[in-house]
Tab-separated table of N, CA and C in Angstrom:
chain	number	residue	atom	x	y	z
U	1	UNK	N	-22.169	-28.066	7.151
U	1	UNK	CA	-21.063	-27.035	7.129
U	1	UNK	C	-20.396	-26.211	5.945
U	2	UNK	N	-20.328	-27.117	4.520
U	2	UNK	CA	-19.638	-26.331	3.623
U	2	UNK	C	-20.600	-25.550	2.924
U	3	UNK	N	-21.575	-25.669	2.813
U	3	UNK	CA	-22.874	-25.144	2.929
U	3	UNK	C	-23.134	-23.771	3.560
U	4	UNK	N	-22.697	-23.800	4.861
U	4	UNK	CA	-23.146	-22.708	5.625
U	4	UNK	C	-21.196	-21.521	5.455
U	5	UNK	N	-20.324	-22.416	5.053
U	5	UNK	CA	-18.913	-21.329	4.275
U	5	UNK	C	-19.192	-21.015	3.091
U	6	UNK	N	-19.747	-21.285	2.326
U	6	UNK	CA	-19.881	-21.149	0.778
U	6	UNK	C	-20.864	-19.500	0.810
U	7	UNK	N	-22.377	-20.055	1.567
U	7	UNK	CA	-23.191	-18.726	2.235
U	7	UNK	C	-22.599	-17.781	2.387
U	8	UNK	N	-21.862	-17.848	3.869
U	8	UNK	CA	-21.462	-16.452	4.356
U	8	UNK	C	-20.372	-15.731	3.215
U	9	UNK	N	-19.622	-16.881	2.654
U	9	UNK	CA	-18.349	-15.690	1.254
U	9	UNK	C	-19.288	-15.674	0.073
U	10	UNK	N	-19.935	-15.682	0.275
U	10	UNK	CA	-21.021	-15.578	-1.100
U	10	UNK	C	-21.828	-14.069	-0.012
U	11	UNK	N	-21.980	-13.608	1.078
U	11	UNK	CA	-23.065	-12.840	1.409
U	11	UNK	C	-21.163	-11.764	1.923
U	12	UNK	N	-19.760	-11.753	2.026
U	12	UNK	CA	-18.901	-11.947	2.530
U	12	UNK	C	-18.722	-10.463	0.727
U	13	UNK	N	-18.649	-11.467	-0.165
U	13	UNK	CA	-18.707	-10.925	-1.888
U	13	UNK	C	-19.287	-10.101	-1.677
U	14	UNK	N	-20.971	-10.053	-2.073
U	14	UNK	CA	-21.286	-9.035	-1.704
U	14	UNK	C	-21.447	-7.858	-1.244
U	15	UNK	N	-21.995	-8.554	0.081
U	15	UNK	CA	-20.576	-6.755	0.774
U	15	UNK	C	-19.568	-5.898	0.340
U	16	UNK	N	-18.501	-6.632	-0.321
U	16	UNK	CA	-17.718	-5.792	-1.054
U	16	UNK	C	-17.588	-5.524	-2.328
U	17	UNK	N	-18.331	-5.659	-3.295
U	17	UNK	CA	-19.386	-5.435	-4.289
U	17	UNK	C	-20.199	-4.523	-3.529
U	18	UNK	N	-21.138	-4.043	-2.674
U	18	UNK	CA	-21.485	-3.292	-2.294
U	18	UNK	C	-20.668	-1.866	-1.898
U	19	UNK	N	-20.015	-2.624	-1.042
U	19	UNK	CA	-18.721	-1.050	-0.252
U	19	UNK	C	-18.597	-0.021	-1.724
U	20	UNK	N	-17.664	-1.130	-3.309
U	20	UNK	CA	-17.409	-0.656	-3.566
U	20	UNK	C	-17.695	0.262	-4.771
U	21	UNK	N	-19.767	0.011	-4.761
U	21	UNK	CA	-20.851	0.697	-5.554
U	21	UNK	C	-20.903	1.799	-4.941
U	22	UNK	N	-21.348	1.782	-3.292
U	22	UNK	CA	-21.036	2.663	-2.948
U	22	UNK	C	-20.154	3.908	-2.606
U	23	UNK	N	-19.071	3.179	-2.774
U	23	UNK	CA	-17.395	4.894	-2.321
U	23	UNK	C	-17.555	5.339	-3.584
U	24	UNK	N	-17.667	4.561	-5.053
U	24	UNK	CA	-17.812	5.124	-6.467
U	24	UNK	C	-19.149	5.910	-6.471
U	25	UNK	N	-20.364	6.060	-6.578
U	25	UNK	CA	-21.511	6.444	-6.438
U	25	UNK	C	-21.133	7.779	-5.176
U	26	UNK	N	-20.789	7.316	-4.513
U	26	UNK	CA	-20.224	8.974	-3.614
U	26	UNK	C	-19.386	9.862	-4.333
U	27	UNK	N	-18.135	9.579	-4.761
U	27	UNK	CA	-17.012	9.724	-5.596
U	27	UNK	C	-17.729	10.342	-6.672
U	28	UNK	N	-18.218	9.558	-7.594
U	28	UNK	CA	-18.701	10.492	-8.618
U	28	UNK	C	-19.910	11.777	-8.208
U	29	UNK	N	-20.406	11.356	-7.254
U	29	UNK	CA	-21.797	12.462	-6.658
U	29	UNK	C	-21.908	13.585	-6.044
U	30	UNK	N	-20.310	13.145	-5.051
U	30	UNK	CA	-19.434	14.581	-5.033
U	30	UNK	C	-18.762	16.151	-5.485
U	31	UNK	N	-18.477	16.713	-5.276
U	31	UNK	CA	-18.267	17.835	-5.743
U	31	UNK	C	-16.562	17.870	-5.524
U	32	UNK	N	-15.536	18.168	-6.171
U	32	UNK	CA	-13.821	17.852	-5.520
U	32	UNK	C	-13.470	18.962	-4.832
U	33	UNK	N	-13.141	18.496	-3.720
U	33	UNK	CA	-12.693	18.869	-2.431
U	33	UNK	C	-12.313	20.498	-3.527
U	34	UNK	N	-11.764	21.290	-1.876
U	34	UNK	CA	-10.439	21.947	-2.211
U	34	UNK	C	-9.286	21.998	-2.182
U	35	UNK	N	-8.149	22.094	-3.359
U	35	UNK	CA	-7.008	21.440	-2.507
U	35	UNK	C	-6.145	21.733	-1.554
U	36	UNK	N	-6.251	23.169	-1.150
U	36	UNK	CA	-5.783	23.547	0.049
U	36	UNK	C	-6.725	22.394	1.253
U	37	UNK	N	-7.320	21.865	1.162
U	37	UNK	CA	-7.843	21.037	1.960
U	37	UNK	C	-7.139	19.890	2.610
U	38	UNK	N	-6.985	19.370	1.096
U	38	UNK	CA	-6.372	18.229	1.186
U	38	UNK	C	-5.036	17.294	0.547
U	39	UNK	N	-3.697	18.758	1.243
U	39	UNK	CA	-2.803	18.750	0.678
U	39	UNK	C	-1.718	17.489	2.051
U	40	UNK	N	-1.417	16.773	1.585
U	40	UNK	CA	-1.028	16.025	2.718
U	40	UNK	C	-1.112	14.833	2.573
U	41	UNK	N	-2.980	14.459	2.745
U	41	UNK	CA	-3.605	13.721	2.679
U	41	UNK	C	-3.812	11.702	1.746
U	42	UNK	N	-2.897	12.505	0.620
U	42	UNK	CA	-2.747	11.338	-0.078
U	42	UNK	C	-1.088	11.676	-0.406
U	43	UNK	N	-0.392	10.791	-0.674
U	43	UNK	CA	1.429	10.764	-1.768
U	43	UNK	C	0.904	11.773	-2.714
U	44	UNK	N	0.568	12.401	-3.268
U	44	UNK	CA	0.378	12.319	-4.731
U	44	UNK	C	0.722	14.041	-4.174
U	45	UNK	N	-0.548	14.229	-3.117
U	45	UNK	CA	-0.232	16.262	-2.473
U	45	UNK	C	0.823	15.855	-1.269
U	46	UNK	N	1.870	15.221	-1.270
U	46	UNK	CA	2.807	15.422	0.117
U	46	UNK	C	3.222	16.980	-0.828
U	47	UNK	N	3.306	17.737	0.662
U	47	UNK	CA	4.288	19.151	0.081
U	47	UNK	C	6.088	18.409	0.490
U	48	UNK	N	6.839	19.168	0.856
U	48	UNK	CA	8.526	19.128	0.354
U	48	UNK	C	9.274	18.931	1.119
U	49	UNK	N	8.513	19.425	2.310
U	49	UNK	CA	8.760	18.908	3.641
U	49	UNK	C	8.833	17.224	4.084
U	50	UNK	N	7.505	16.753	3.800
U	50	UNK	CA	6.539	15.134	4.324
U	50	UNK	C	7.922	15.024	2.768
U	51	UNK	N	7.960	15.283	2.525
U	51	UNK	CA	8.824	14.050	1.032
U	51	UNK	C	10.632	13.987	1.301
U	52	UNK	N	10.692	15.090	1.727
U	52	UNK	CA	12.159	14.914	2.565
U	52	UNK	C	12.238	14.368	4.129
U	53	UNK	N	10.933	13.839	4.556
U	53	UNK	CA	11.164	13.395	6.320
U	53	UNK	C	11.099	12.082	4.896
U	54	UNK	N	9.857	11.543	4.519
U	54	UNK	CA	10.557	10.444	3.413
U	54	UNK	C	11.329	9.435	3.201
U	55	UNK	N	12.077	10.173	3.008
U	55	UNK	CA	13.680	10.496	2.818
U	55	UNK	C	14.517	10.198	3.734
U	56	UNK	N	14.712	9.751	4.652
U	56	UNK	CA	15.680	9.954	5.546
U	56	UNK	C	15.997	8.906	6.155
U	57	UNK	N	15.262	7.544	5.905
U	57	UNK	CA	15.018	6.300	6.376
U	57	UNK	C	16.715	5.813	5.405
U	58	UNK	N	17.411	5.343	6.352
U	58	UNK	CA	18.787	4.631	5.442
U	58	UNK	C	18.934	3.620	6.157
U	59	UNK	N	20.229	2.629	6.152
U	59	UNK	CA	20.749	1.057	6.216
U	59	UNK	C	20.484	0.408	7.276
U	60	UNK	N	19.948	1.347	8.269
U	60	UNK	CA	20.363	0.488	9.669
U	60	UNK	C	18.318	0.282	9.644
U	61	UNK	N	17.471	0.891	9.604
U	61	UNK	CA	16.277	0.727	9.283
U	61	UNK	C	16.419	-0.792	8.639
U	62	UNK	N	16.342	-0.716	7.241
U	62	UNK	CA	16.422	-1.375	6.252
U	62	UNK	C	16.677	-2.681	7.056
U	63	UNK	N	17.938	-2.583	7.407
U	63	UNK	CA	18.556	-3.726	8.147
U	63	UNK	C	17.565	-4.618	9.099
U	64	UNK	N	16.972	-3.537	10.097
U	64	UNK	CA	16.075	-4.008	11.322
U	64	UNK	C	15.146	-4.545	10.593
U	65	UNK	N	14.201	-4.303	9.840
U	65	UNK	CA	12.831	-4.718	9.321
U	65	UNK	C	13.566	-5.532	9.108
U	66	UNK	N	14.091	-5.717	7.922
U	66	UNK	CA	15.037	-7.040	7.457
U	66	UNK	C	14.465	-8.534	8.369
U	67	UNK	N	15.548	-8.146	10.221
U	67	UNK	CA	15.519	-8.744	10.501
U	67	UNK	C	13.979	-9.086	11.711
U	68	UNK	N	13.357	-8.333	11.589
U	68	UNK	CA	11.835	-7.790	11.887
U	68	UNK	C	11.189	-9.566	11.391
U	69	UNK	N	11.030	-8.801	10.567
U	69	UNK	CA	10.873	-9.726	9.493
U	69	UNK	C	10.722	-11.821	9.337
U	70	UNK	N	12.331	-11.567	9.775
U	70	UNK	CA	13.159	-12.888	9.587
U	70	UNK	C	12.411	-13.491	11.108
U	71	UNK	N	12.275	-12.742	11.468
U	71	UNK	CA	11.642	-12.957	13.186
U	71	UNK	C	10.457	-13.906	13.459
U	72	UNK	N	9.732	-12.405	13.106
U	72	UNK	CA	8.211	-12.582	12.862
U	72	UNK	C	7.740	-14.390	12.125
U	73	UNK	N	8.969	-14.397	10.653
U	73	UNK	CA	8.195	-15.854	10.206
U	73	UNK	C	8.586	-16.928	11.111
U	74	UNK	N	10.090	-17.179	11.814
U	74	UNK	CA	10.730	-17.692	12.426
U	74	UNK	C	9.658	-18.212	13.501
U	75	UNK	N	9.142	-17.294	14.300
U	75	UNK	CA	8.193	-17.568	15.382
U	75	UNK	C	6.271	-17.794	14.437
U	76	UNK	N	6.528	-17.785	13.422
U	76	UNK	CA	5.254	-18.485	12.567
U	76	UNK	C	5.201	-19.709	12.327
């Protein structure tokens, strides 16, 4: 049983490394996308309207999130 788990974890690790290498190679070989096409795709390219929307949460949102986290911890 232990050997099967070890082989499985090695396989998962190799798949992860392959995915990292594949993504890196594709990223390096592809051309840089037009800035207008990627606006809003990442945090670095957020427009000012979206930045303002990100700042609209208040104390009630934080309190309710904390309560939710506590409830999940208690349940599990």
